Amino acid sequence: DQPPFPNRVGLAFSDISVFGDPIGDHHIATLASPIRQLIESAPRGFGIPELFQKQTSYRQLTHALSGLVRDGEMLLVLGRPGSGCSTLLRVLGNRRGGFQRIDGTVSYGGLQPDEVSKAYRGLVAYNSEEDYHYASLTVRQTLRFAIQCKIPSTRVLQNRDDYTSEFLDALLEMYGLINCADTPVSAISGGESKRLSLAEQTAAGAAVDVWQASTTGLDSSSALDYARSLRVTTDVLHKATVAALNQTSEDIYQLFDKVLVVDEGRQLYFGSTTDAVSYFEALGISKSPRQTTADFLTRVTQLRERRLVDGFAGKV
């Protein structure tokens, strides 16, 4: 028996505009805040009429973001903090709670987000920045539990125990976790913890994987090993992978097929990773010789840091 391979489901999103609460307009509360609010609300009937009015003041977090990720492809989302990358990843990972309104369309191989939530929840997997594991369990026990949660029924498998053992051994070897297989999760390194999350998501059998800032806290070597594991998983299982990584080196950048550059919620570029630099150079912004491509793409809107091509001064 072979481990279950996910369906070849791509991801397409068009004109994604997300609206949230205007948190930036809120002030930090002090001891005098209740008194000030009482005085300010007196002319409006102490805020009682507002209780029956629907809130219409929203803050737009993203502006018409679009893209396509086929099965077997990896998309890298780049942007400075606060640019809207996290918001987009939550929407693509079908984690829509907490937003006031989401415009645009997201399609998972023709399935709409509400269909996925109701009947195909395991089709899309979202992994947040933090790794959540039971510290008292070993790596082997953690993966065994993940496999048993998604194991096919006895009508499909004749021996479920053999299937679990073979799948478990394959995951431990594939993600380099054999040496720490019997170590409690609380005692493994940050890189091993990230690879454990990746192995768990592989065991879940999702066709679309979304990773949020998954290299946070890792050194350059561990981050590269993690990105390579993402590449292997995407190629072998034909997944559609979307990831936002911190401090993306050139080696990590070259592992991705496509890149989406976001700034202040607006889309600056979407396309092949090999064509991104030439696209901005054609617009008059040049890349420094020692600058990594990912660093260049996240700084193209920084007026004091970007370099202009000769003849484009005053035009860009």
PDB file of C-alpha atoms in Angstrom:
ATOM      1  CA  ASP A   1       0.000   0.000   0.000  1.00  0.00           C
ATOM      2  CA  GLN A   2       1.239   3.473  -0.921  1.00  0.00           C
ATOM      3  CA  PRO A   3       0.638   6.687   1.032  1.00  0.00           C
ATOM      4  CA  PRO A   4      -2.360   8.656  -0.280  1.00  0.00           C
ATOM      5  CA  PHE A   5      -1.378  11.337  -2.753  1.00  0.00           C
ATOM      6  CA  PRO A   6      -3.592  14.417  -2.817  1.00  0.00           C
ATOM      7  CA  ASN A   7      -5.720  15.363  -5.771  1.00  0.00           C
ATOM      8  CA  ARG A   8      -4.027  17.608  -8.297  1.00  0.00           C
ATOM      9  CA  VAL A   9      -5.872  20.778  -7.392  1.00  0.00           C
ATOM     10  CA  GLY A  10      -4.514  24.183  -8.309  1.00  0.00           C
ATOM     11  CA  LEU A  11      -5.287  27.547  -6.769  1.00  0.00           C
ATOM     12  CA  ALA A  12      -6.612  30.595  -8.615  1.00  0.00           C
ATOM     13  CA  PHE A  13      -7.516  33.934  -7.063  1.00  0.00           C
ATOM     14  CA  SER A  14      -8.760  37.087  -8.740  1.00  0.00           C
ATOM     15  CA  ASP A  15      -9.312  40.664  -7.532  1.00  0.00           C
ATOM     16  CA  ILE A  16      -8.962  39.826  -3.833  1.00  0.00           C
ATOM     17  CA  SER A  17      -9.872  42.907  -1.813  1.00  0.00           C
ATOM     18  CA  VAL A  18     -10.068  42.447   1.949  1.00  0.00           C
ATOM     19  CA  PHE A  19     -11.668  44.877   4.386  1.00  0.00           C
ATOM     20  CA  GLY A  20     -11.123  44.902   8.146  1.00  0.00           C
ATOM     21  CA  ASP A  21     -11.868  47.034  11.167  1.00  0.00           C
ATOM     22  CA  PRO A  22     -10.245  50.500  11.264  1.00  0.00           C
ATOM     23  CA  ILE A  23      -7.956  49.489  14.127  1.00  0.00           C
ATOM     24  CA  GLY A  24      -5.542  52.292  13.291  1.00  0.00           C
ATOM     25  CA  ASP A  25      -8.170  54.804  14.430  1.00  0.00           C
ATOM     26  CA  HIS A  26      -8.414  53.281  17.911  1.00  0.00           C
ATOM     27  CA  HIS A  27      -6.529  54.810  20.814  1.00  0.00           C
ATOM     28  CA  ILE A  28      -4.856  53.086  23.736  1.00  0.00           C
ATOM     29  CA  ALA A  29      -7.195  53.214  26.722  1.00  0.00           C
ATOM     30  CA  THR A  30      -6.196  55.038  29.923  1.00  0.00           C
ATOM     31  CA  LEU A  31      -7.923  55.702  33.220  1.00  0.00           C
ATOM     32  CA  ALA A  32      -9.440  58.856  31.751  1.00  0.00           C
ATOM     33  CA  SER A  33     -10.747  57.101  28.622  1.00  0.00           C
ATOM     34  CA  PRO A  34     -14.221  56.198  30.032  1.00  0.00           C
ATOM     35  CA  ILE A  35     -14.796  59.789  31.136  1.00  0.00           C
ATOM     36  CA  ARG A  36     -13.640  61.179  27.786  1.00  0.00           C
ATOM     37  CA  GLN A  37     -15.835  58.730  25.870  1.00  0.00           C
ATOM     38  CA  LEU A  38     -18.836  59.634  28.021  1.00  0.00           C
ATOM     39  CA  ILE A  39     -18.387  63.336  27.342  1.00  0.00           C
ATOM     40  CA  GLU A  40     -17.821  62.845  23.613  1.00  0.00           C
ATOM     41  CA  SER A  41     -20.863  60.583  23.244  1.00  0.00           C
ATOM     42  CA  ALA A  42     -23.272  62.899  25.100  1.00  0.00           C
ATOM     43  CA  PRO A  43     -24.260  64.912  21.964  1.00  0.00           C
ATOM     44  CA  ARG A  44     -24.999  61.629  20.184  1.00  0.00           C
ATOM     45  CA  GLY A  45     -27.289  60.274  22.870  1.00  0.00           C
ATOM     46  CA  PHE A  46     -24.470  58.508  24.713  1.00  0.00           C
ATOM     47  CA  GLY A  47     -23.972  56.134  21.758  1.00  0.00           C
ATOM     48  CA  ILE A  48     -27.352  54.394  22.095  1.00  0.00           C
ATOM     49  CA  PRO A  49     -28.462  55.078  18.462  1.00  0.00           C
ATOM     50  CA  GLU A  50     -25.140  53.669  17.216  1.00  0.00           C
ATOM     51  CA  LEU A  51     -25.979  50.288  18.707  1.00  0.00           C
ATOM     52  CA  PHE A  52     -28.729  49.886  16.113  1.00  0.00           C
ATOM     53  CA  GLN A  53     -26.647  51.082  13.160  1.00  0.00           C
ATOM     54  CA  LYS A  54     -24.574  48.744  11.018  1.00  0.00           C
ATOM     55  CA  GLN A  55     -20.885  49.598  10.876  1.00  0.00           C
ATOM     56  CA  THR A  56     -19.866  50.866   7.450  1.00  0.00           C
ATOM     57  CA  SER A  57     -16.387  52.220   8.208  1.00  0.00           C
ATOM     58  CA  TYR A  58     -13.910  49.605   7.012  1.00  0.00           C
ATOM     59  CA  ARG A  59     -10.201  49.686   6.365  1.00  0.00           C
ATOM     60  CA  GLN A  60      -9.136  48.166   3.047  1.00  0.00           C
ATOM     61  CA  LEU A  61      -6.234  45.786   3.627  1.00  0.00           C
ATOM     62  CA  THR A  62      -5.631  44.524   0.073  1.00  0.00           C
ATOM     63  CA  HIS A  63      -6.511  45.890  -3.355  1.00  0.00           C
ATOM     64  CA  ALA A  64      -7.492  43.495  -6.174  1.00  0.00           C
ATOM     65  CA  LEU A  65      -4.737  40.875  -5.793  1.00  0.00           C
ATOM     66  CA  SER A  66      -4.722  38.146  -8.457  1.00  0.00           C
ATOM     67  CA  GLY A  67      -2.660  35.069  -9.254  1.00  0.00           C
ATOM     68  CA  LEU A  68      -2.550  31.416 -10.284  1.00  0.00           C
ATOM     69  CA  VAL A  69      -0.713  28.472  -8.728  1.00  0.00           C
ATOM     70  CA  ARG A  70      -0.943  25.177 -10.595  1.00  0.00           C
ATOM     71  CA  ASP A  71      -0.386  21.826  -8.941  1.00  0.00           C
ATOM     72  CA  GLY A  72       3.338  21.191  -8.607  1.00  0.00           C
ATOM     73  CA  GLU A  73       4.127  24.927  -8.432  1.00  0.00           C
ATOM     74  CA  MET A  74       5.395  27.076  -5.571  1.00  0.00           C
ATOM     75  CA  LEU A  75       4.443  30.730  -5.125  1.00  0.00           C
ATOM     76  CA  LEU A  76       6.554  33.048  -2.966  1.00  0.00           C
ATOM     77  CA  VAL A  77       4.734  36.055  -1.480  1.00  0.00           C
ATOM     78  CA  LEU A  78       7.040  38.993  -0.736  1.00  0.00           C
ATOM     79  CA  GLY A  79       6.305  42.237   1.044  1.00  0.00           C
ATOM     80  CA  ARG A  80       7.373  44.421   3.942  1.00  0.00           C
ATOM     81  CA  PRO A  81       5.610  44.087   7.325  1.00  0.00           C
ATOM     82  CA  GLY A  82       2.125  45.521   7.076  1.00  0.00           C
ATOM     83  CA  SER A  83       1.961  45.184   3.303  1.00  0.00           C
ATOM     84  CA  GLY A  84      -0.945  42.717   3.363  1.00  0.00           C
ATOM     85  CA  CYS A  85       0.894  39.414   2.807  1.00  0.00           C
ATOM     86  CA  SER A  86      -0.472  37.794   5.970  1.00  0.00           C
ATOM     87  CA  THR A  87      -3.993  38.885   5.079  1.00  0.00           C
ATOM     88  CA  LEU A  88      -3.727  37.362   1.613  1.00  0.00           C
ATOM     89  CA  LEU A  89      -2.325  34.092   2.947  1.00  0.00           C
ATOM     90  CA  ARG A  90      -5.160  33.755   5.437  1.00  0.00           C
ATOM     91  CA  VAL A  91      -7.699  34.234   2.652  1.00  0.00           C
ATOM     92  CA  LEU A  92      -5.941  31.732   0.367  1.00  0.00           C
ATOM     93  CA  GLY A  93      -5.732  29.277   3.286  1.00  0.00           C
ATOM     94  CA  ASN A  94      -9.521  29.636   3.684  1.00  0.00           C
ATOM     95  CA  ARG A  95      -9.161  31.263   7.109  1.00  0.00           C
ATOM     96  CA  ARG A  96     -11.672  34.061   6.549  1.00  0.00           C
ATOM     97  CA  GLY A  97     -12.689  34.791  10.123  1.00  0.00           C
ATOM     98  CA  GLY A  98     -12.014  38.255  11.533  1.00  0.00           C
ATOM     99  CA  PHE A  99     -12.502  40.192   8.288  1.00  0.00           C
ATOM    100  CA  GLN A 100     -15.454  42.485   7.654  1.00  0.00           C
ATOM    101  CA  ARG A 101     -15.696  41.794   3.928  1.00  0.00           C
ATOM    102  CA  ILE A 102     -13.800  39.884   1.248  1.00  0.00           C
ATOM    103  CA  ASP A 103     -14.346  40.744  -2.420  1.00  0.00           C
ATOM    104  CA  GLY A 104     -13.049  38.751  -5.360  1.00  0.00           C
ATOM    105  CA  THR A 105     -12.948  35.043  -6.108  1.00  0.00           C
ATOM    106  CA  VAL A 106     -10.820  32.142  -4.896  1.00  0.00           C
ATOM    107  CA  SER A 107     -11.038  28.779  -6.651  1.00  0.00           C
ATOM    108  CA  TYR A 108      -9.527  25.490  -5.497  1.00  0.00           C
ATOM    109  CA  GLY A 109      -9.707  23.421  -8.648  1.00  0.00           C
ATOM    110  CA  GLY A 110     -13.185  24.775  -9.343  1.00  0.00           C
ATOM    111  CA  LEU A 111     -14.380  24.546  -5.735  1.00  0.00           C
ATOM    112  CA  GLN A 112     -15.456  27.690  -3.935  1.00  0.00           C
ATOM    113  CA  PRO A 113     -14.270  28.504  -0.371  1.00  0.00           C
ATOM    114  CA  ASP A 114     -17.660  27.744   1.203  1.00  0.00           C
ATOM    115  CA  GLU A 115     -17.757  24.343  -0.527  1.00  0.00           C
ATOM    116  CA  VAL A 116     -14.290  23.549   0.770  1.00  0.00           C
ATOM    117  CA  SER A 117     -15.262  24.550   4.323  1.00  0.00           C
ATOM    118  CA  LYS A 118     -18.360  22.367   4.298  1.00  0.00           C
ATOM    119  CA  ALA A 119     -17.377  19.218   2.424  1.00  0.00           C
ATOM    120  CA  TYR A 120     -13.636  19.320   1.548  1.00  0.00           C
ATOM    121  CA  ARG A 121     -11.989  20.852   4.588  1.00  0.00           C
ATOM    122  CA  GLY A 122      -8.889  18.671   4.267  1.00  0.00           C
ATOM    123  CA  LEU A 123      -8.235  19.936   0.750  1.00  0.00           C
ATOM    124  CA  VAL A 124      -6.599  23.182   1.948  1.00  0.00           C
ATOM    125  CA  ALA A 125      -4.080  23.398   4.795  1.00  0.00           C
ATOM    126  CA  TYR A 126      -2.909  26.634   6.430  1.00  0.00           C
ATOM    127  CA  ASN A 127       0.151  26.676   8.682  1.00  0.00           C
ATOM    128  CA  SER A 128       0.654  29.779  10.810  1.00  0.00           C
ATOM    129  CA  GLU A 129       3.941  31.320  11.885  1.00  0.00           C
ATOM    130  CA  GLU A 130       4.033  29.404  15.169  1.00  0.00           C
ATOM    131  CA  ASP A 131       4.393  25.621  15.416  1.00  0.00           C
ATOM    132  CA  TYR A 132       1.803  23.995  17.639  1.00  0.00           C
ATOM    133  CA  HIS A 133       2.714  20.530  18.942  1.00  0.00           C
ATOM    134  CA  TYR A 134       2.171  18.537  22.118  1.00  0.00           C
ATOM    135  CA  ALA A 135       5.471  18.991  23.931  1.00  0.00           C
ATOM    136  CA  SER A 136       5.196  15.694  25.807  1.00  0.00           C
ATOM    137  CA  LEU A 137       4.839  13.574  22.651  1.00  0.00           C
ATOM    138  CA  THR A 138       7.817  12.344  20.688  1.00  0.00           C
ATOM    139  CA  VAL A 139       8.266  13.116  16.998  1.00  0.00           C
ATOM    140  CA  ARG A 140       7.263   9.551  16.119  1.00  0.00           C
ATOM    141  CA  GLN A 141       4.108   9.715  18.234  1.00  0.00           C
ATOM    142  CA  THR A 142       3.142  13.072  16.752  1.00  0.00           C
ATOM    143  CA  LEU A 143       3.405  11.809  13.184  1.00  0.00           C
ATOM    144  CA  ARG A 144       1.709   8.520  13.985  1.00  0.00           C
ATOM    145  CA  PHE A 145      -1.280  10.412  15.378  1.00  0.00           C
ATOM    146  CA  ALA A 146      -1.391  12.660  12.286  1.00  0.00           C
ATOM    147  CA  ILE A 147      -1.369   9.619   9.977  1.00  0.00           C
ATOM    148  CA  GLN A 148      -4.059   7.799  11.935  1.00  0.00           C
ATOM    149  CA  CYS A 149      -6.338  10.845  11.716  1.00  0.00           C
ATOM    150  CA  LYS A 150      -6.356  10.549   7.910  1.00  0.00           C
ATOM    151  CA  ILE A 151      -5.941   6.807   7.403  1.00  0.00           C
ATOM    152  CA  PRO A 152      -8.292   5.255   4.803  1.00  0.00           C
ATOM    153  CA  SER A 153     -11.018   2.871   5.899  1.00  0.00           C
ATOM    154  CA  THR A 154     -10.669  -0.906   6.043  1.00  0.00           C
ATOM    155  CA  ARG A 155     -12.555  -1.124   2.755  1.00  0.00           C
ATOM    156  CA  VAL A 156      -9.550   0.471   1.073  1.00  0.00           C
ATOM    157  CA  LEU A 157      -6.704  -0.984   3.150  1.00  0.00           C
ATOM    158  CA  GLN A 158      -6.372  -4.603   4.234  1.00  0.00           C
ATOM    159  CA  ASN A 159      -3.792  -3.899   6.950  1.00  0.00           C
ATOM    160  CA  ARG A 160      -3.988  -0.438   8.479  1.00  0.00           C
ATOM    161  CA  ASP A 161      -1.139  -1.055  10.942  1.00  0.00           C
ATOM    162  CA  ASP A 162       1.344  -1.885   8.179  1.00  0.00           C
ATOM    163  CA  TYR A 163       0.189   1.144   6.232  1.00  0.00           C
ATOM    164  CA  THR A 164       0.743   3.435   9.244  1.00  0.00           C
ATOM    165  CA  SER A 165       4.228   2.044   9.925  1.00  0.00           C
ATOM    166  CA  GLU A 166       5.368   2.312   6.292  1.00  0.00           C
ATOM    167  CA  PHE A 167       3.998   5.827   5.890  1.00  0.00           C
ATOM    168  CA  LEU A 168       5.580   6.891   9.178  1.00  0.00           C
ATOM    169  CA  ASP A 169       9.007   5.549   8.207  1.00  0.00           C
ATOM    170  CA  ALA A 170       8.738   7.292   4.830  1.00  0.00           C
ATOM    171  CA  LEU A 171       7.957  10.666   6.457  1.00  0.00           C
ATOM    172  CA  LEU A 172      10.783  10.371   8.988  1.00  0.00           C
ATOM    173  CA  GLU A 173      13.291   9.614   6.250  1.00  0.00           C
ATOM    174  CA  MET A 174      11.920  12.137   3.762  1.00  0.00           C
ATOM    175  CA  TYR A 175      12.181  15.075   6.185  1.00  0.00           C
ATOM    176  CA  GLY A 176      15.352  14.052   8.019  1.00  0.00           C
ATOM    177  CA  LEU A 177      13.672  13.307  11.345  1.00  0.00           C
ATOM    178  CA  ILE A 178      15.019   9.809  11.937  1.00  0.00           C
ATOM    179  CA  ASN A 179      17.680  10.905  14.439  1.00  0.00           C
ATOM    180  CA  CYS A 180      15.121  12.701  16.597  1.00  0.00           C
ATOM    181  CA  ALA A 181      12.196  10.318  16.056  1.00  0.00           C
ATOM    182  CA  ASP A 182      12.072   9.238  19.710  1.00  0.00           C
ATOM    183  CA  THR A 183      12.893  12.669  21.137  1.00  0.00           C
ATOM    184  CA  PRO A 184      10.136  14.729  22.815  1.00  0.00           C
ATOM    185  CA  VAL A 185       8.993  17.634  20.704  1.00  0.00           C
ATOM    186  CA  SER A 186       9.991  20.030  23.486  1.00  0.00           C
ATOM    187  CA  ALA A 187      13.645  18.995  23.049  1.00  0.00           C
ATOM    188  CA  ILE A 188      14.060  19.228  19.262  1.00  0.00           C
ATOM    189  CA  SER A 189      15.590  22.185  17.413  1.00  0.00           C
ATOM    190  CA  GLY A 190      13.708  24.915  15.581  1.00  0.00           C
ATOM    191  CA  GLY A 191      14.551  23.466  12.174  1.00  0.00           C
ATOM    192  CA  GLU A 192      13.367  20.018  13.226  1.00  0.00           C
ATOM    193  CA  SER A 193      10.155  21.527  14.578  1.00  0.00           C
ATOM    194  CA  LYS A 194       9.494  23.203  11.218  1.00  0.00           C
ATOM    195  CA  ARG A 195      10.139  19.969   9.341  1.00  0.00           C
ATOM    196  CA  LEU A 196       7.829  18.172  11.739  1.00  0.00           C
ATOM    197  CA  SER A 197       5.044  20.623  10.856  1.00  0.00           C
ATOM    198  CA  LEU A 198       5.752  19.988   7.190  1.00  0.00           C
ATOM    199  CA  ALA A 199       5.588  16.216   7.734  1.00  0.00           C
ATOM    200  CA  GLU A 200       2.295  16.584   9.606  1.00  0.00           C
ATOM    201  CA  GLN A 201       0.824  18.608   6.762  1.00  0.00           C
ATOM    202  CA  THR A 202       1.992  15.970   4.292  1.00  0.00           C
ATOM    203  CA  ALA A 203       0.280  13.281   6.356  1.00  0.00           C
ATOM    204  CA  ALA A 204      -2.930  15.320   6.224  1.00  0.00           C
ATOM    205  CA  GLY A 205      -2.972  14.900   2.438  1.00  0.00           C
ATOM    206  CA  ALA A 206      -3.951  18.474   1.549  1.00  0.00           C
ATOM    207  CA  ALA A 207      -3.691  19.514  -2.095  1.00  0.00           C
ATOM    208  CA  VAL A 208      -3.117  23.230  -1.361  1.00  0.00           C
ATOM    209  CA  ASP A 209      -0.566  24.213   1.295  1.00  0.00           C
ATOM    210  CA  VAL A 210      -0.274  27.769   2.624  1.00  0.00           C
ATOM    211  CA  TRP A 211       2.698  28.653   4.860  1.00  0.00           C
ATOM    212  CA  GLN A 212       2.857  31.893   6.843  1.00  0.00           C
ATOM    213  CA  ALA A 213       6.355  33.182   7.779  1.00  0.00           C
ATOM    214  CA  SER A 214       7.429  29.584   8.323  1.00  0.00           C
ATOM    215  CA  THR A 215      11.191  30.312   8.539  1.00  0.00           C
ATOM    216  CA  THR A 216      10.912  32.651  11.529  1.00  0.00           C
ATOM    217  CA  GLY A 217      13.624  31.864  14.075  1.00  0.00           C
ATOM    218  CA  LEU A 218      15.678  29.638  11.763  1.00  0.00           C
ATOM    219  CA  ASP A 219      19.268  30.223  10.704  1.00  0.00           C
ATOM    220  CA  SER A 220      20.120  30.418   7.002  1.00  0.00           C
ATOM    221  CA  SER A 221      21.090  26.742   6.731  1.00  0.00           C
ATOM    222  CA  SER A 222      17.934  25.465   8.454  1.00  0.00           C
ATOM    223  CA  ALA A 223      15.772  27.823   6.401  1.00  0.00           C
ATOM    224  CA  LEU A 224      17.299  26.485   3.180  1.00  0.00           C
ATOM    225  CA  ASP A 225      16.763  22.876   4.272  1.00  0.00           C
ATOM    226  CA  TYR A 226      13.163  23.725   5.089  1.00  0.00           C
ATOM    227  CA  ALA A 227      12.590  25.369   1.691  1.00  0.00           C
ATOM    228  CA  ARG A 228      14.105  22.338  -0.041  1.00  0.00           C
ATOM    229  CA  SER A 229      11.696  20.116   1.869  1.00  0.00           C
ATOM    230  CA  LEU A 230       8.845  22.284   0.588  1.00  0.00           C
ATOM    231  CA  ARG A 231      10.153  21.856  -2.947  1.00  0.00           C
ATOM    232  CA  VAL A 232      10.384  18.066  -2.640  1.00  0.00           C
ATOM    233  CA  THR A 233       6.896  17.827  -1.151  1.00  0.00           C
ATOM    234  CA  THR A 234       5.430  19.995  -3.901  1.00  0.00           C
ATOM    235  CA  ASP A 235       7.119  18.005  -6.675  1.00  0.00           C
ATOM    236  CA  VAL A 236       6.421  14.522  -5.335  1.00  0.00           C
ATOM    237  CA  LEU A 237       2.842  15.076  -4.170  1.00  0.00           C
ATOM    238  CA  HIS A 238       1.895  17.612  -6.885  1.00  0.00           C
ATOM    239  CA  LYS A 239       0.768  20.193  -4.342  1.00  0.00           C
ATOM    240  CA  ALA A 240       0.040  23.859  -4.937  1.00  0.00           C
ATOM    241  CA  THR A 241       2.242  25.638  -2.381  1.00  0.00           C
ATOM    242  CA  VAL A 242       2.031  29.288  -1.298  1.00  0.00           C
ATOM    243  CA  ALA A 243       4.569  30.588   1.212  1.00  0.00           C
ATOM    244  CA  ALA A 244       5.761  33.830   2.768  1.00  0.00           C
ATOM    245  CA  LEU A 245       9.279  33.436   4.127  1.00  0.00           C
ATOM    246  CA  ASN A 246      11.453  35.791   6.173  1.00  0.00           C
ATOM    247  CA  GLN A 247      14.980  36.696   5.033  1.00  0.00           C
ATOM    248  CA  THR A 248      14.754  34.821   1.757  1.00  0.00           C
ATOM    249  CA  SER A 249      18.224  34.004   0.438  1.00  0.00           C
ATOM    250  CA  GLU A 250      19.031  33.644  -3.246  1.00  0.00           C
ATOM    251  CA  ASP A 251      19.140  29.846  -2.984  1.00  0.00           C
ATOM    252  CA  ILE A 252      15.684  29.793  -1.399  1.00  0.00           C
ATOM    253  CA  TYR A 253      14.304  32.231  -3.959  1.00  0.00           C
ATOM    254  CA  GLN A 254      15.420  30.038  -6.852  1.00  0.00           C
ATOM    255  CA  LEU A 255      13.452  27.100  -5.468  1.00  0.00           C
ATOM    256  CA  PHE A 256      10.156  28.871  -6.227  1.00  0.00           C
ATOM    257  CA  ASP A 257       8.385  28.983  -9.581  1.00  0.00           C
ATOM    258  CA  LYS A 258       6.453  32.231  -9.158  1.00  0.00           C
ATOM    259  CA  VAL A 259       6.616  35.324  -6.986  1.00  0.00           C
ATOM    260  CA  LEU A 260       3.982  37.842  -5.901  1.00  0.00           C
ATOM    261  CA  VAL A 261       5.239  41.237  -4.700  1.00  0.00           C
ATOM    262  CA  VAL A 262       2.846  43.216  -2.494  1.00  0.00           C
ATOM    263  CA  ASP A 263       3.225  46.719  -1.060  1.00  0.00           C
ATOM    264  CA  GLU A 264       0.568  48.555   0.961  1.00  0.00           C
ATOM    265  CA  GLY A 265      -1.960  45.945  -0.111  1.00  0.00           C
ATOM    266  CA  ARG A 266      -1.339  46.498  -3.826  1.00  0.00           C
ATOM    267  CA  GLN A 267       0.119  44.053  -6.301  1.00  0.00           C
ATOM    268  CA  LEU A 268       3.397  45.202  -7.863  1.00  0.00           C
ATOM    269  CA  TYR A 269       4.333  42.023  -9.696  1.00  0.00           C
ATOM    270  CA  PHE A 270       3.095  38.493 -10.279  1.00  0.00           C
ATOM    271  CA  GLY A 271       4.879  36.050 -12.533  1.00  0.00           C
ATOM    272  CA  SER A 272       7.933  33.880 -12.948  1.00  0.00           C
ATOM    273  CA  THR A 273      10.749  34.311 -10.443  1.00  0.00           C
ATOM    274  CA  THR A 274      13.258  34.480 -13.312  1.00  0.00           C
ATOM    275  CA  ASP A 275      11.540  37.475 -14.947  1.00  0.00           C
ATOM    276  CA  ALA A 276      10.941  39.650 -11.861  1.00  0.00           C
ATOM    277  CA  VAL A 277      14.236  41.572 -11.929  1.00  0.00           C
ATOM    278  CA  SER A 278      14.072  42.314 -15.658  1.00  0.00           C
ATOM    279  CA  TYR A 279      10.494  43.551 -15.234  1.00  0.00           C
ATOM    280  CA  PHE A 280      11.493  46.231 -12.737  1.00  0.00           C
ATOM    281  CA  GLU A 281      14.672  47.085 -14.634  1.00  0.00           C
ATOM    282  CA  ALA A 282      12.488  47.840 -17.640  1.00  0.00           C
ATOM    283  CA  LEU A 283      10.618  50.277 -15.399  1.00  0.00           C
ATOM    284  CA  GLY A 284      13.876  51.997 -14.458  1.00  0.00           C
ATOM    285  CA  ILE A 285      14.800  50.321 -11.138  1.00  0.00           C
ATOM    286  CA  SER A 286      18.100  48.420 -11.105  1.00  0.00           C
ATOM    287  CA  LYS A 287      19.355  45.683  -8.776  1.00  0.00           C
ATOM    288  CA  SER A 288      22.618  46.063  -6.887  1.00  0.00           C
ATOM    289  CA  PRO A 289      25.270  43.428  -7.702  1.00  0.00           C
ATOM    290  CA  ARG A 290      25.412  42.012  -4.168  1.00  0.00           C
ATOM    291  CA  GLN A 291      21.716  42.369  -3.417  1.00  0.00           C
ATOM    292  CA  THR A 292      19.542  39.251  -3.255  1.00  0.00           C
ATOM    293  CA  THR A 293      16.559  39.146  -5.561  1.00  0.00           C
ATOM    294  CA  ALA A 294      14.049  38.880  -2.703  1.00  0.00           C
ATOM    295  CA  ASP A 295      15.587  41.884  -0.940  1.00  0.00           C
ATOM    296  CA  PHE A 296      15.521  43.870  -4.183  1.00  0.00           C
ATOM    297  CA  LEU A 297      11.834  43.088  -4.790  1.00  0.00           C
ATOM    298  CA  THR A 298      10.763  44.143  -1.300  1.00  0.00           C
ATOM    299  CA  ARG A 299      12.646  47.462  -1.577  1.00  0.00           C
ATOM    300  CA  VAL A 300      11.555  48.664  -5.021  1.00  0.00           C
ATOM    301  CA  THR A 301       9.165  51.150  -3.432  1.00  0.00           C
ATOM    302  CA  GLN A 302      11.748  52.542  -0.985  1.00  0.00           C
ATOM    303  CA  LEU A 303      12.768  55.901  -2.459  1.00  0.00           C
ATOM    304  CA  ARG A 304      15.967  56.173  -0.384  1.00  0.00           C
ATOM    305  CA  GLU A 305      17.162  52.617  -0.993  1.00  0.00           C
ATOM    306  CA  ARG A 306      16.364  51.773  -4.606  1.00  0.00           C
ATOM    307  CA  ARG A 307      18.748  52.434  -7.488  1.00  0.00           C
ATOM    308  CA  LEU A 308      17.571  53.943 -10.725  1.00  0.00           C
ATOM    309  CA  VAL A 309      18.734  53.041 -14.211  1.00  0.00           C
ATOM    310  CA  ASP A 310      20.585  55.847 -15.995  1.00  0.00           C
ATOM    311  CA  GLY A 311      18.152  58.123 -17.733  1.00  0.00           C
ATOM    312  CA  PHE A 312      15.186  57.301 -15.491  1.00  0.00           C
ATOM    313  CA  ALA A 313      15.821  59.945 -12.814  1.00  0.00           C
ATOM    314  CA  GLY A 314      12.664  61.953 -12.289  1.00  0.00           C
ATOM    315  CA  LYS A 315      10.575  59.441 -14.255  1.00  0.00           C
ATOM    316  CA  VAL A 316      10.194  56.598 -11.747  1.00  0.00           C
TER     317      VAL A 316
END
